């Protein structure tokens, strides 16, 4: 193990919420341009410390250093820059309305993009004049704690952001707390449902908390026969194997037009074999370690289930995986039926289900046949098809001939 981290009790959560409440009046009364200066300073400090953060993130989470260095840390800094710019423009964004802070925001985040998730949650809340109690995931609290030090280093007033570590019990105490005005959560659908019902109970003064939930996904990519195939394959590879598939909007279902199915499968196998799985600290590693033993066991359970239900598994190579740590060989399944568990449930690992379709209508029907709706991708050269299909896909984000665009 690297270190020990405290399990915050409900008394610790009380103290954090009290600090956030105490800081609220001063922080929200600051001139927006002054709030922006603090947030810009956070962004710059993050940039200066980028290497340290990248190493810490990879040590803690198992994601490849290449990704924490080139994606997680720069994007986290970019979000602080972006939201700093909003602080003094909010009054112009909603004509006729005066935006007001919500108050004390309780924010609970998962382990797949630890620092980036913290940035997504904290930066906009601060820009709008809120104060924060953040609970990082129990397996990945280190970059959030280091970020807490940065807040002190740049002189952010005490109490504006408070970080409490611990598992679901700490999270539940934060959700139940009467002094919290809003809960923002990213994580499993199961816990999201539990939080929604807890937040449905009015507070002691009769008011309700606000709530934002970002939950699971089973996103679809659709490749049409007229697509630029090599470009599409690169996109698919990045869509499902990026961050070991531990991505909420991972394109875990692939629908391929029937005429090009054999070609796509051949190209996928070929590209999969070239992925390097291994030591996350090695800068040549493409697929790092699964975040925890529990998550690895969950992914392996689904892989076994896929074979058991009759789908055919295609693996990435046969080389040895490191003997220490939680590794999973990236794979994809063909001969997948829509009723198969691997085609329906979120796996959150490097596992792709490949299915085929004949017409755009059939692709749409099958892609939309899911209770989820985070993201989707379309691969085609035809502009008319892009507009037609994108409009009818039930997903919050639709990427066209591309994937994983997370600009602020
Ligand atoms: P989780 O939903 O239990 O954990 C996410 C966060 O919620 C963590 O900070 C955790 O400590 C906290 N939490 C857990 N129980 C809580 C409760 N009762 N009240 C308040 N906070 C609570 O997710 P977990 O168990 O780590 O992963 C399970 C599955 O969830 C994964 O296999 C994956 O399928 C999915 N997941 C989806 C994510 C997404 O971004 N869509 C992120 C993480 C997990
Ligand atoms: Mg859980």
PDB file of N, CA and C in Angstrom, residues 129-205:
ATOM      1  N   UNK A 129     -20.144  31.015  -6.843  1.00  0.00           N
ATOM      2  CA  UNK A 129     -20.228  31.563  -5.494  1.00  0.00           C
ATOM      3  C   UNK A 129     -20.672  30.586  -4.425  1.00  0.00           C
ATOM      4  N   UNK A 130     -20.645  29.295  -4.739  1.00  0.00           N
ATOM      5  CA  UNK A 130     -20.994  28.269  -3.749  1.00  0.00           C
ATOM      6  C   UNK A 130     -19.769  27.856  -2.943  1.00  0.00           C
ATOM      7  N   UNK A 131     -20.003  27.212  -1.806  1.00  0.00           N
ATOM      8  CA  UNK A 131     -18.911  26.547  -1.103  1.00  0.00           C
ATOM      9  C   UNK A 131     -19.155  25.041  -1.173  1.00  0.00           C
ATOM     10  N   UNK A 132     -18.107  24.258  -0.888  1.00  0.00           N
ATOM     11  CA  UNK A 132     -18.110  22.849  -1.265  1.00  0.00           C
ATOM     12  C   UNK A 132     -17.628  21.945  -0.131  1.00  0.00           C
ATOM     13  N   UNK A 133     -18.295  20.783  -0.017  1.00  0.00           N
ATOM     14  CA  UNK A 133     -17.717  19.653   0.720  1.00  0.00           C
ATOM     15  C   UNK A 133     -17.604  18.512  -0.280  1.00  0.00           C
ATOM     16  N   UNK A 134     -16.383  18.119  -0.590  1.00  0.00           N
ATOM     17  CA  UNK A 134     -16.149  17.086  -1.608  1.00  0.00           C
ATOM     18  C   UNK A 134     -15.715  15.786  -0.943  1.00  0.00           C
ATOM     19  N   UNK A 135     -16.333  14.673  -1.396  1.00  0.00           N
ATOM     20  CA  UNK A 135     -15.855  13.370  -0.946  1.00  0.00           C
ATOM     21  C   UNK A 135     -15.340  12.567  -2.132  1.00  0.00           C
ATOM     22  N   UNK A 136     -14.006  12.396  -2.225  1.00  0.00           N
ATOM     23  CA  UNK A 136     -13.475  11.559  -3.302  1.00  0.00           C
ATOM     24  C   UNK A 136     -13.774  10.086  -3.024  1.00  0.00           C
ATOM     25  N   UNK A 137     -13.556   9.233  -4.022  1.00  0.00           N
ATOM     26  CA  UNK A 137     -13.792   7.793  -3.848  1.00  0.00           C
ATOM     27  C   UNK A 137     -12.749   7.211  -2.897  1.00  0.00           C
ATOM     28  N   UNK A 138     -13.120   6.172  -2.192  1.00  0.00           N
ATOM     29  CA  UNK A 138     -12.228   5.612  -1.169  1.00  0.00           C
ATOM     30  C   UNK A 138     -10.974   4.981  -1.764  1.00  0.00           C
ATOM     31  N   UNK A 139     -11.002   4.573  -3.029  1.00  0.00           N
ATOM     32  CA  UNK A 139      -9.782   3.980  -3.604  1.00  0.00           C
ATOM     33  C   UNK A 139      -8.878   5.020  -4.262  1.00  0.00           C
ATOM     34  N   UNK A 140      -9.354   6.254  -4.430  1.00  0.00           N
ATOM     35  CA  UNK A 140      -8.538   7.260  -5.142  1.00  0.00           C
ATOM     36  C   UNK A 140      -8.632   8.664  -4.534  1.00  0.00           C
ATOM     37  N   UNK A 141      -8.289   8.829  -3.256  1.00  0.00           N
ATOM     38  CA  UNK A 141      -8.457  10.165  -2.661  1.00  0.00           C
ATOM     39  C   UNK A 141      -7.238  11.078  -2.795  1.00  0.00           C
ATOM     40  N   UNK A 142      -6.110  10.564  -3.325  1.00  0.00           N
ATOM     41  CA  UNK A 142      -4.852  11.293  -3.130  1.00  0.00           C
ATOM     42  C   UNK A 142      -4.747  12.602  -3.909  1.00  0.00           C
ATOM     43  N   UNK A 143      -5.181  12.598  -5.182  1.00  0.00           N
ATOM     44  CA  UNK A 143      -5.045  13.859  -5.926  1.00  0.00           C
ATOM     45  C   UNK A 143      -6.021  14.917  -5.399  1.00  0.00           C
ATOM     46  N   UNK A 144      -7.157  14.494  -4.881  1.00  0.00           N
ATOM     47  CA  UNK A 144      -8.080  15.476  -4.286  1.00  0.00           C
ATOM     48  C   UNK A 144      -7.443  16.091  -3.039  1.00  0.00           C
ATOM     49  N   UNK A 145      -6.748  15.264  -2.259  1.00  0.00           N
ATOM     50  CA  UNK A 145      -6.094  15.799  -1.062  1.00  0.00           C
ATOM     51  C   UNK A 145      -4.974  16.761  -1.443  1.00  0.00           C
ATOM     52  N   UNK A 146      -4.228  16.400  -2.493  1.00  0.00           N
ATOM     53  CA  UNK A 146      -3.167  17.305  -2.968  1.00  0.00           C
ATOM     54  C   UNK A 146      -3.777  18.606  -3.506  1.00  0.00           C
ATOM     55  N   UNK A 147      -4.917  18.484  -4.170  1.00  0.00           N
ATOM     56  CA  UNK A 147      -5.616  19.677  -4.660  1.00  0.00           C
ATOM     57  C   UNK A 147      -6.020  20.565  -3.474  1.00  0.00           C
ATOM     58  N   UNK A 148      -6.415  19.934  -2.379  1.00  0.00           N
ATOM     59  CA  UNK A 148      -6.748  20.681  -1.163  1.00  0.00           C
ATOM     60  C   UNK A 148      -5.559  21.503  -0.683  1.00  0.00           C
ATOM     61  N   UNK A 149      -4.362  20.925  -0.803  1.00  0.00           N
ATOM     62  CA  UNK A 149      -3.161  21.683  -0.418  1.00  0.00           C
ATOM     63  C   UNK A 149      -2.964  22.883  -1.346  1.00  0.00           C
ATOM     64  N   UNK A 150      -3.270  22.674  -2.620  1.00  0.00           N
ATOM     65  CA  UNK A 150      -3.128  23.782  -3.579  1.00  0.00           C
ATOM     66  C   UNK A 150      -4.076  24.926  -3.236  1.00  0.00           C
ATOM     67  N   UNK A 151      -5.279  24.571  -2.796  1.00  0.00           N
ATOM     68  CA  UNK A 151      -6.215  25.626  -2.380  1.00  0.00           C
ATOM     69  C   UNK A 151      -5.599  26.457  -1.260  1.00  0.00           C
ATOM     70  N   UNK A 152      -4.911  25.786  -0.331  1.00  0.00           N
ATOM     71  CA  UNK A 152      -4.256  26.531   0.759  1.00  0.00           C
ATOM     72  C   UNK A 152      -3.107  27.363   0.204  1.00  0.00           C
ATOM     73  N   UNK A 153      -2.314  26.743  -0.697  1.00  0.00           N
ATOM     74  CA  UNK A 153      -1.139  27.447  -1.236  1.00  0.00           C
ATOM     75  C   UNK A 153      -1.526  28.736  -1.967  1.00  0.00           C
ATOM     76  N   UNK A 154      -2.655  28.725  -2.660  1.00  0.00           N
ATOM     77  CA  UNK A 154      -3.020  29.936  -3.416  1.00  0.00           C
ATOM     78  C   UNK A 154      -3.860  30.891  -2.568  1.00  0.00           C
ATOM     79  N   UNK A 155      -4.101  30.520  -1.309  1.00  0.00           N
ATOM     80  CA  UNK A 155      -4.776  31.437  -0.398  1.00  0.00           C
ATOM     81  C   UNK A 155      -6.292  31.455  -0.506  1.00  0.00           C
ATOM     82  N   UNK A 156      -6.884  30.382  -1.020  1.00  0.00           N
ATOM     83  CA  UNK A 156      -8.349  30.299  -1.041  1.00  0.00           C
ATOM     84  C   UNK A 156      -8.840  30.419   0.408  1.00  0.00           C
ATOM     85  N   UNK A 157      -9.834  31.259   0.666  1.00  0.00           N
ATOM     86  CA  UNK A 157     -10.270  31.441   2.065  1.00  0.00           C
ATOM     87  C   UNK A 157     -10.674  30.100   2.699  1.00  0.00           C
ATOM     88  N   UNK A 158     -10.325  29.912   3.963  1.00  0.00           N
ATOM     89  CA  UNK A 158     -10.637  28.656   4.648  1.00  0.00           C
ATOM     90  C   UNK A 158     -12.135  28.374   4.606  1.00  0.00           C
ATOM     91  N   UNK A 159     -12.496  27.102   4.431  1.00  0.00           N
ATOM     92  CA  UNK A 159     -13.902  26.706   4.457  1.00  0.00           C
ATOM     93  C   UNK A 159     -14.579  26.729   3.100  1.00  0.00           C
ATOM     94  N   UNK A 160     -13.956  27.352   2.103  1.00  0.00           N
ATOM     95  CA  UNK A 160     -14.619  27.430   0.789  1.00  0.00           C
ATOM     96  C   UNK A 160     -14.683  26.047   0.141  1.00  0.00           C
ATOM     97  N   UNK A 161     -13.587  25.283   0.223  1.00  0.00           N
ATOM     98  CA  UNK A 161     -13.636  23.884  -0.215  1.00  0.00           C
ATOM     99  C   UNK A 161     -13.134  23.009   0.932  1.00  0.00           C
ATOM    100  N   UNK A 162     -13.909  21.991   1.271  1.00  0.00           N
ATOM    101  CA  UNK A 162     -13.546  21.061   2.332  1.00  0.00           C
ATOM    102  C   UNK A 162     -13.551  19.657   1.742  1.00  0.00           C
ATOM    103  N   UNK A 163     -12.517  18.879   2.061  1.00  0.00           N
ATOM    104  CA  UNK A 163     -12.433  17.541   1.481  1.00  0.00           C
ATOM    105  C   UNK A 163     -12.503  16.519   2.611  1.00  0.00           C
ATOM    106  N   UNK A 164     -13.493  15.632   2.521  1.00  0.00           N
ATOM    107  CA  UNK A 164     -13.608  14.561   3.510  1.00  0.00           C
ATOM    108  C   UNK A 164     -13.380  13.229   2.807  1.00  0.00           C
ATOM    109  N   UNK A 165     -12.501  12.396   3.379  1.00  0.00           N
ATOM    110  CA  UNK A 165     -12.237  11.093   2.773  1.00  0.00           C
ATOM    111  C   UNK A 165     -13.030  10.018   3.509  1.00  0.00           C
ATOM    112  N   UNK A 166     -13.259   8.911   2.814  1.00  0.00           N
ATOM    113  CA  UNK A 166     -14.011   7.820   3.414  1.00  0.00           C
ATOM    114  C   UNK A 166     -14.830   7.128   2.345  1.00  0.00           C
ATOM    115  N   UNK A 167     -15.522   6.059   2.740  1.00  0.00           N
ATOM    116  CA  UNK A 167     -16.281   5.282   1.762  1.00  0.00           C
ATOM    117  C   UNK A 167     -17.747   5.712   1.710  1.00  0.00           C
ATOM    118  N   UNK A 168     -18.613   4.805   1.314  1.00  0.00           N
ATOM    119  CA  UNK A 168     -20.030   5.122   1.156  1.00  0.00           C
ATOM    120  C   UNK A 168     -20.692   5.624   2.437  1.00  0.00           C
ATOM    121  N   UNK A 169     -20.172   5.206   3.585  1.00  0.00           N
ATOM    122  CA  UNK A 169     -20.779   5.684   4.843  1.00  0.00           C
ATOM    123  C   UNK A 169     -20.573   7.189   5.001  1.00  0.00           C
ATOM    124  N   UNK A 170     -19.359   7.648   4.652  1.00  0.00           N
ATOM    125  CA  UNK A 170     -19.090   9.091   4.709  1.00  0.00           C
ATOM    126  C   UNK A 170     -19.973   9.823   3.695  1.00  0.00           C
ATOM    127  N   UNK A 171     -20.093   9.213   2.507  1.00  0.00           N
ATOM    128  CA  UNK A 171     -20.946   9.807   1.467  1.00  0.00           C
ATOM    129  C   UNK A 171     -22.392   9.903   1.935  1.00  0.00           C
ATOM    130  N   UNK A 172     -22.872   8.841   2.570  1.00  0.00           N
ATOM    131  CA  UNK A 172     -24.267   8.831   3.034  1.00  0.00           C
ATOM    132  C   UNK A 172     -24.487   9.903   4.098  1.00  0.00           C
ATOM    133  N   UNK A 173     -23.483  10.111   4.959  1.00  0.00           N
ATOM    134  CA  UNK A 173     -23.618  11.145   5.998  1.00  0.00           C
ATOM    135  C   UNK A 173     -23.706  12.530   5.360  1.00  0.00           C
ATOM    136  N   UNK A 174     -22.959  12.732   4.304  1.00  0.00           N
ATOM    137  CA  UNK A 174     -22.996  14.022   3.597  1.00  0.00           C
ATOM    138  C   UNK A 174     -24.362  14.224   2.933  1.00  0.00           C
ATOM    139  N   UNK A 175     -24.855  13.157   2.298  1.00  0.00           N
ATOM    140  CA  UNK A 175     -26.156  13.231   1.616  1.00  0.00           C
ATOM    141  C   UNK A 175     -27.263  13.555   2.613  1.00  0.00           C
ATOM    142  N   UNK A 176     -27.182  12.968   3.802  1.00  0.00           N
ATOM    143  CA  UNK A 176     -28.254  13.124   4.793  1.00  0.00           C
ATOM    144  C   UNK A 176     -28.160  14.452   5.537  1.00  0.00           C
ATOM    145  N   UNK A 177     -27.055  15.171   5.378  1.00  0.00           N
ATOM    146  CA  UNK A 177     -26.817  16.339   6.230  1.00  0.00           C
ATOM    147  C   UNK A 177     -27.789  17.486   5.955  1.00  0.00           C
ATOM    148  N   UNK A 178     -28.347  18.014   7.016  1.00  0.00           N
ATOM    149  CA  UNK A 178     -29.331  19.082   6.910  1.00  0.00           C
ATOM    150  C   UNK A 178     -28.732  20.398   6.421  1.00  0.00           C
ATOM    151  N   UNK A 179     -27.433  20.569   6.620  1.00  0.00           N
ATOM    152  CA  UNK A 179     -26.800  21.837   6.266  1.00  0.00           C
ATOM    153  C   UNK A 179     -26.320  21.901   4.833  1.00  0.00           C
ATOM    154  N   UNK A 180     -26.614  20.870   4.052  1.00  0.00           N
ATOM    155  CA  UNK A 180     -26.184  20.843   2.648  1.00  0.00           C
ATOM    156  C   UNK A 180     -27.349  21.277   1.768  1.00  0.00           C
ATOM    157  N   UNK A 181     -27.094  22.206   0.831  1.00  0.00           N
ATOM    158  CA  UNK A 181     -28.165  22.708  -0.026  1.00  0.00           C
ATOM    159  C   UNK A 181     -28.303  21.921  -1.316  1.00  0.00           C
ATOM    160  N   UNK A 182     -27.217  21.268  -1.708  1.00  0.00           N
ATOM    161  CA  UNK A 182     -27.262  20.537  -2.975  1.00  0.00           C
ATOM    162  C   UNK A 182     -26.321  19.344  -2.913  1.00  0.00           C
ATOM    163  N   UNK A 183     -26.730  18.246  -3.529  1.00  0.00           N
ATOM    164  CA  UNK A 183     -25.840  17.091  -3.693  1.00  0.00           C
ATOM    165  C   UNK A 183     -25.566  16.907  -5.182  1.00  0.00           C
ATOM    166  N   UNK A 184     -24.302  16.739  -5.528  1.00  0.00           N
ATOM    167  CA  UNK A 184     -23.925  16.379  -6.900  1.00  0.00           C
ATOM    168  C   UNK A 184     -23.168  15.067  -6.822  1.00  0.00           C
ATOM    169  N   UNK A 185     -23.597  14.092  -7.579  1.00  0.00           N
ATOM    170  CA  UNK A 185     -23.019  12.745  -7.474  1.00  0.00           C
ATOM    171  C   UNK A 185     -22.696  12.206  -8.853  1.00  0.00           C
ATOM    172  N   UNK A 186     -21.538  11.583  -8.986  1.00  0.00           N
ATOM    173  CA  UNK A 186     -21.236  10.765 -10.160  1.00  0.00           C
ATOM    174  C   UNK A 186     -20.826   9.399  -9.658  1.00  0.00           C
ATOM    175  N   UNK A 187     -21.443   8.354 -10.198  1.00  0.00           N
ATOM    176  CA  UNK A 187     -21.091   7.004  -9.768  1.00  0.00           C
ATOM    177  C   UNK A 187     -22.101   5.995 -10.267  1.00  0.00           C
ATOM    178  N   UNK A 188     -22.286   4.932  -9.501  1.00  0.00           N
ATOM    179  CA  UNK A 188     -23.130   3.828  -9.960  1.00  0.00           C
ATOM    180  C   UNK A 188     -24.610   4.211  -9.908  1.00  0.00           C
ATOM    181  N   UNK A 189     -25.371   3.606 -10.776  1.00  0.00           N
ATOM    182  CA  UNK A 189     -26.819   3.842 -10.824  1.00  0.00           C
ATOM    183  C   UNK A 189     -27.464   3.423  -9.507  1.00  0.00           C
ATOM    184  N   UNK A 190     -26.959   2.318  -8.965  1.00  0.00           N
ATOM    185  CA  UNK A 190     -27.522   1.796  -7.715  1.00  0.00           C
ATOM    186  C   UNK A 190     -27.405   2.835  -6.583  1.00  0.00           C
ATOM    187  N   UNK A 191     -26.222   3.379  -6.386  1.00  0.00           N
ATOM    188  CA  UNK A 191     -26.034   4.377  -5.322  1.00  0.00           C
ATOM    189  C   UNK A 191     -26.784   5.660  -5.676  1.00  0.00           C
ATOM    190  N   UNK A 192     -26.818   6.013  -6.954  1.00  0.00           N
ATOM    191  CA  UNK A 192     -27.557   7.208  -7.383  1.00  0.00           C
ATOM    192  C   UNK A 192     -29.028   7.122  -6.987  1.00  0.00           C
ATOM    193  N   UNK A 193     -29.616   5.942  -7.157  1.00  0.00           N
ATOM    194  CA  UNK A 193     -31.027   5.768  -6.775  1.00  0.00           C
ATOM    195  C   UNK A 193     -31.197   5.935  -5.269  1.00  0.00           C
ATOM    196  N   UNK A 194     -30.231   5.380  -4.527  1.00  0.00           N
ATOM    197  CA  UNK A 194     -30.320   5.496  -3.067  1.00  0.00           C
ATOM    198  C   UNK A 194     -30.222   6.973  -2.645  1.00  0.00           C
ATOM    199  N   UNK A 195     -29.342   7.704  -3.292  1.00  0.00           N
ATOM    200  CA  UNK A 195     -29.181   9.126  -2.962  1.00  0.00           C
ATOM    201  C   UNK A 195     -30.454   9.900  -3.315  1.00  0.00           C
ATOM    202  N   UNK A 196     -31.037   9.574  -4.472  1.00  0.00           N
ATOM    203  CA  UNK A 196     -32.264  10.285  -4.889  1.00  0.00           C
ATOM    204  C   UNK A 196     -33.359  10.104  -3.845  1.00  0.00           C
ATOM    205  N   UNK A 197     -33.486   8.897  -3.297  1.00  0.00           N
ATOM    206  CA  UNK A 197     -34.568   8.729  -2.327  1.00  0.00           C
ATOM    207  C   UNK A 197     -34.218   9.383  -0.998  1.00  0.00           C
ATOM    208  N   UNK A 198     -32.933   9.401  -0.630  1.00  0.00           N
ATOM    209  CA  UNK A 198     -32.554  10.086   0.617  1.00  0.00           C
ATOM    210  C   UNK A 198     -32.813  11.592   0.503  1.00  0.00           C
ATOM    211  N   UNK A 199     -32.518  12.160  -0.673  1.00  0.00           N
ATOM    212  CA  UNK A 199     -32.644  13.600  -0.872  1.00  0.00           C
ATOM    213  C   UNK A 199     -34.113  14.022  -1.021  1.00  0.00           C
ATOM    214  N   UNK A 200     -34.993  13.053  -1.269  1.00  0.00           N
ATOM    215  CA  UNK A 200     -36.420  13.362  -1.410  1.00  0.00           C
ATOM    216  C   UNK A 200     -37.043  13.797  -0.084  1.00  0.00           C
ATOM    217  N   UNK A 201     -36.399  13.468   1.032  1.00  0.00           N
ATOM    218  CA  UNK A 201     -36.934  13.868   2.342  1.00  0.00           C
ATOM    219  C   UNK A 201     -36.627  15.334   2.601  1.00  0.00           C
ATOM    220  N   UNK A 202     -37.651  16.144   2.954  1.00  0.00           N
ATOM    221  CA  UNK A 202     -37.405  17.565   3.221  1.00  0.00           C
ATOM    222  C   UNK A 202     -36.468  17.767   4.406  1.00  0.00           C
ATOM    223  N   UNK A 203     -35.800  18.906   4.419  1.00  0.00           N
ATOM    224  CA  UNK A 203     -34.924  19.235   5.547  1.00  0.00           C
ATOM    225  C   UNK A 203     -35.761  19.735   6.723  1.00  0.00           C
ATOM    226  N   UNK A 204     -35.098  20.011   7.850  1.00  0.00           N
ATOM    227  CA  UNK A 204     -35.868  20.367   9.054  1.00  0.00           C
ATOM    228  C   UNK A 204     -36.676  21.652   8.859  1.00  0.00           C
ATOM    229  N   UNK A 205     -36.233  22.537   7.939  1.00  0.00           N
ATOM    230  CA  UNK A 205     -37.013  23.758   7.707  1.00  0.00           C
ATOM    231  C   UNK A 205     -38.042  23.576   6.582  1.00  0.00           C
TER     232      UNK A 205
END
